[in-house]
Amino acid sequence: DVKVTQSSRYLVKRTGEKVFLECVQDMDHENMFWYRQDPGLGLRLIYFSYDVKMKEKGDIPEGYSVSREKKERFSLILESASTNQTSMYLCASSLTGVGENIQYFGAGTRLSVL
Amino acid sequence: EDQVTQSPEALRLQEGESSSLNCSYTVSGLRGLFWYRQDPGKGPEFLFTLYSAGEEKEKERLKATLTKKESFLHITAPKPEDSATYLCAVDIYNFNKFYFGSGTKLNVKP
């Protein structure tokens, strides 16, 4: 079974703090993704990576950065957390290619910024 | 602009009352359409992938179908444990990312 593990289920941070969200997958997937999910807005892509040290901006990258130093690990960084970044954060991974590019998700991290 | 729209936003059914959820899309170059189930406080769980118009896939009480403009998730004789939010997503050629709909929240009453 594919396993995508997010390091924390719940986080509470203060405005202005630097926040790290970690994601690890165990299936040797090339692609990894970070989404945020808000009521009524669905899943919105923040960043994705298709290889080690490679990254691409998604639809809402402002206020976020990412790091992928190893194939299995993809980190999302909030440089200076703000209250409007309170959300559910979801990590996913996938292979490349038609018939193989199913995205598998972690359990999510619910972040509250106070 | 590429878009994925799901309807209805919420659906309440009695146990055993069959219905369908809709996912319509306006994208160029569809590579695949995906259905996921999401329980409260959890990540989406993969259900089906559909690649071409006319294709159908089934799993227990769920059946997904695809046309050139939309997909349906048919739920036959649902049970309370089918209560969840159902998400659809489309994958487009030349991109490695999905476009997600906002989901349909299904509530099945015993």
Coordinates of C-alpha atoms in Angstrom, one line a residue:
Chain A
D1 CA 0.0 0.0 0.0
V2 CA 1.1 3.5 -0.8
K3 CA 1.8 5.5 2.4
V4 CA 2.1 9.3 2.6
T5 CA 2.9 10.5 6.1
Q6 CA 2.5 14.0 7.3
S7 CA 4.5 14.7 10.4
S8 CA 1.7 16.5 12.4
R9 CA -2.1 16.1 12.5
Y10 CA -2.6 19.4 14.4
L11 CA -0.4 22.5 14.8
V12 CA -1.0 25.8 16.6
K13 CA 1.4 28.6 15.8
R14 CA 1.7 32.3 16.4
T15 CA 1.6 35.0 13.8
G16 CA 5.1 35.6 12.4
E17 CA 6.5 32.2 13.3
K18 CA 8.3 30.1 10.7
V19 CA 6.4 26.9 10.2
F20 CA 7.6 23.6 8.7
L21 CA 5.2 21.0 7.5
E22 CA 6.9 17.7 6.6
C23 CA 5.7 15.0 4.2
V24 CA 7.2 11.6 3.5
Q25 CA 6.2 8.9 0.9
D26 CA 7.4 5.4 0.8
M27 CA 6.6 4.4 -2.9
D28 CA 9.5 6.0 -4.8
H29 CA 7.1 8.5 -6.5
E30 CA 8.6 11.2 -8.6
N31 CA 5.9 13.8 -8.0
M32 CA 4.9 15.4 -4.7
F33 CA 2.3 18.1 -4.0
W34 CA 1.2 20.5 -1.3
Y35 CA -2.4 21.6 -1.2
R36 CA -4.5 23.6 1.2
Q37 CA -8.2 22.9 1.7
D38 CA -10.7 25.5 2.9
P39 CA -14.5 25.2 3.1
G40 CA -16.1 26.2 -0.1
L41 CA -12.8 26.6 -2.0
G42 CA -11.9 23.0 -2.4
L43 CA -8.2 21.9 -2.8
R44 CA -5.9 24.5 -4.1
L45 CA -2.4 23.7 -5.2
I46 CA 0.4 25.5 -3.5
Y47 CA 3.6 23.9 -4.9
F48 CA 4.6 20.7 -6.5
S49 CA 7.8 18.9 -7.3
Y50 CA 8.6 16.4 -10.1
D51 CA 12.1 15.6 -9.0
V52 CA 14.6 16.1 -6.3
K53 CA 15.5 19.8 -5.9
M54 CA 12.9 20.7 -8.5
K55 CA 9.8 22.8 -7.7
E56 CA 7.0 24.4 -9.5
K57 CA 4.5 27.1 -8.3
G58 CA 0.9 26.1 -8.1
D59 CA -2.1 28.4 -8.0
I60 CA -1.4 30.0 -4.6
P61 CA 2.3 30.0 -3.8
E62 CA 2.4 33.4 -2.1
G63 CA 3.7 33.2 1.5
Y64 CA 5.0 29.7 1.1
S65 CA 8.2 28.0 0.0
V66 CA 9.1 24.3 -0.4
S67 CA 12.1 22.1 -0.2
R68 CA 12.8 18.7 -1.7
E69 CA 16.3 17.5 -0.8
K70 CA 15.4 13.7 -1.0
K71 CA 13.0 11.9 -3.3
E72 CA 10.8 10.7 -0.4
R73 CA 10.5 14.0 1.5
F74 CA 8.8 17.2 0.6
S75 CA 8.6 20.1 3.0
L76 CA 6.3 23.1 3.0
I77 CA 7.6 26.2 4.8
L78 CA 5.6 29.2 5.9
E79 CA 8.3 31.9 6.2
S80 CA 6.2 34.1 8.5
A81 CA 2.8 32.6 9.4
S82 CA -0.3 34.8 9.2
T83 CA -3.8 34.2 10.3
N84 CA -5.0 33.7 6.7
Q85 CA -2.8 30.7 6.5
T86 CA -5.0 28.8 9.0
S87 CA -6.2 25.9 7.0
M88 CA -6.0 22.1 6.4
Y89 CA -2.8 21.2 4.5
L90 CA -2.6 18.1 2.4
C91 CA 0.4 16.4 0.9
A92 CA 0.1 14.0 -2.1
S93 CA 2.5 12.0 -4.2
S94 CA 2.2 10.3 -7.6
L95 CA 4.1 8.6 -10.4
T96 CA 4.2 10.1 -13.9
G97 CA 2.4 8.7 -16.8
V98 CA -1.1 7.9 -18.0
G99 CA -2.5 5.1 -15.9
E100 CA 0.0 5.6 -13.1
N101 CA -0.5 9.2 -12.0
I102 CA -3.0 8.7 -9.3
Q103 CA -2.3 11.1 -6.5
Y104 CA -2.2 9.5 -3.0
F105 CA -2.8 11.8 -0.1
G106 CA -1.6 12.0 3.5
A107 CA -4.0 12.4 6.4
G108 CA -3.6 16.2 6.5
T109 CA -2.2 18.8 8.9
R110 CA -4.7 21.2 10.5
L111 CA -2.8 24.4 11.1
S112 CA -4.1 27.2 13.3
V113 CA -2.3 30.5 13.3
L114 CA -3.2 32.7 16.2
Chain B
E1 CA -10.3 29.0 -18.2
D2 CA -10.1 25.4 -17.1
Q3 CA -12.8 24.6 -14.6
V4 CA -14.3 21.7 -12.6
T5 CA -17.7 22.0 -11.1
Q6 CA -19.4 19.6 -8.8
S7 CA -23.1 19.4 -8.0
P8 CA -25.0 19.4 -5.8
E9 CA -22.9 20.9 -3.0
A10 CA -24.7 18.8 -0.5
L11 CA -27.0 15.8 -0.8
R12 CA -29.0 14.1 1.9
L13 CA -30.4 10.6 1.2
Q14 CA -32.3 8.0 3.1
E15 CA -30.6 4.6 3.4
G16 CA -31.4 2.7 0.2
E17 CA -32.3 5.8 -1.8
S18 CA -30.1 5.7 -5.0
S19 CA -28.8 9.0 -6.5
S20 CA -26.0 10.5 -8.6
L21 CA -23.4 13.1 -8.1
N22 CA -22.2 15.2 -11.0
C23 CA -18.8 16.5 -12.0
S24 CA -18.7 18.7 -15.1
Y25 CA -15.5 20.0 -16.6
T26 CA -14.3 22.6 -19.2
V27 CA -10.7 21.7 -19.9
S28 CA -8.6 21.2 -22.9
G29 CA -6.8 17.9 -23.3
L30 CA -8.3 15.7 -20.6
R31 CA -5.9 13.0 -19.6
G32 CA -7.9 11.5 -16.9
L33 CA -10.7 12.1 -14.4
F34 CA -10.4 11.0 -10.8
W35 CA -12.9 10.4 -8.0
Y36 CA -12.0 10.6 -4.3
R37 CA -13.8 10.1 -1.1
Q38 CA -12.9 12.3 1.9
D39 CA -14.0 11.6 5.5
P40 CA -14.1 14.5 8.0
G41 CA -10.6 15.4 9.2
K42 CA -8.8 13.0 6.8
G43 CA -7.1 13.1 3.5
P44 CA -8.9 12.2 0.2
E45 CA -8.9 8.5 -0.6
F46 CA -8.7 7.4 -4.2
L47 CA -11.8 5.6 -5.7
F48 CA -11.7 5.6 -9.5
T49 CA -9.8 6.8 -12.6
L50 CA -11.6 7.3 -15.9
Y51 CA -9.7 8.0 -19.1
S52 CA -12.1 8.1 -22.1
A53 CA -15.7 8.9 -22.8
G54 CA -18.0 5.9 -22.4
E55 CA -15.8 4.3 -19.7
E56 CA -17.4 3.0 -16.5
K57 CA -15.9 1.7 -13.3
E58 CA -17.6 0.0 -10.3
K59 CA -16.8 -0.6 -6.7
E60 CA -19.4 -2.0 -4.3
R61 CA -22.3 0.5 -4.4
L62 CA -20.5 3.1 -6.4
K63 CA -20.3 3.4 -10.2
A64 CA -18.4 6.1 -12.1
T65 CA -19.1 7.1 -15.7
L66 CA -17.5 9.5 -18.1
T67 CA -18.7 11.6 -21.1
K68 CA -16.9 14.3 -23.0
K69 CA -18.1 17.0 -20.7
E70 CA -19.0 15.4 -17.4
S71 CA -18.7 12.4 -15.0
F72 CA -21.3 10.9 -12.8
L73 CA -20.8 9.0 -9.6
H74 CA -23.9 6.8 -9.1
I75 CA -24.6 5.5 -5.6
T76 CA -26.9 2.5 -5.5
A77 CA -28.8 1.7 -2.3
P78 CA -26.4 3.8 -0.1
K79 CA -25.7 3.0 3.5
P80 CA -24.8 5.4 6.3
E81 CA -21.2 4.5 6.0
D82 CA -21.2 6.0 2.5
S83 CA -21.6 9.4 4.1
A84 CA -18.5 11.5 3.1
T85 CA -17.4 14.3 0.8
Y86 CA -16.8 13.1 -2.8
L87 CA -14.3 15.0 -4.8
C88 CA -13.5 14.8 -8.5
A89 CA -10.3 16.0 -10.2
V90 CA -9.1 16.3 -13.7
D91 CA -5.6 15.8 -15.1
I92 CA -4.6 17.6 -18.2
Y93 CA -2.0 16.8 -20.8
N94 CA 1.3 18.6 -20.4
F95 CA 0.7 19.2 -16.7
N96 CA 1.5 17.1 -13.7
K97 CA -1.2 18.7 -11.6
F98 CA -4.9 18.0 -11.0
Y99 CA -7.8 20.5 -11.0
F100 CA -10.2 19.7 -8.2
G101 CA -13.9 20.4 -7.8
S102 CA -15.2 21.7 -4.5
G103 CA -16.9 18.4 -3.7
T104 CA -20.3 17.0 -2.9
K105 CA -21.0 16.4 0.8
L106 CA -23.2 13.2 1.0
N107 CA -25.2 12.4 4.1
V108 CA -27.0 9.1 4.2
K109 CA -29.6 8.8 7.0
P110 CA -30.5 5.3 8.5

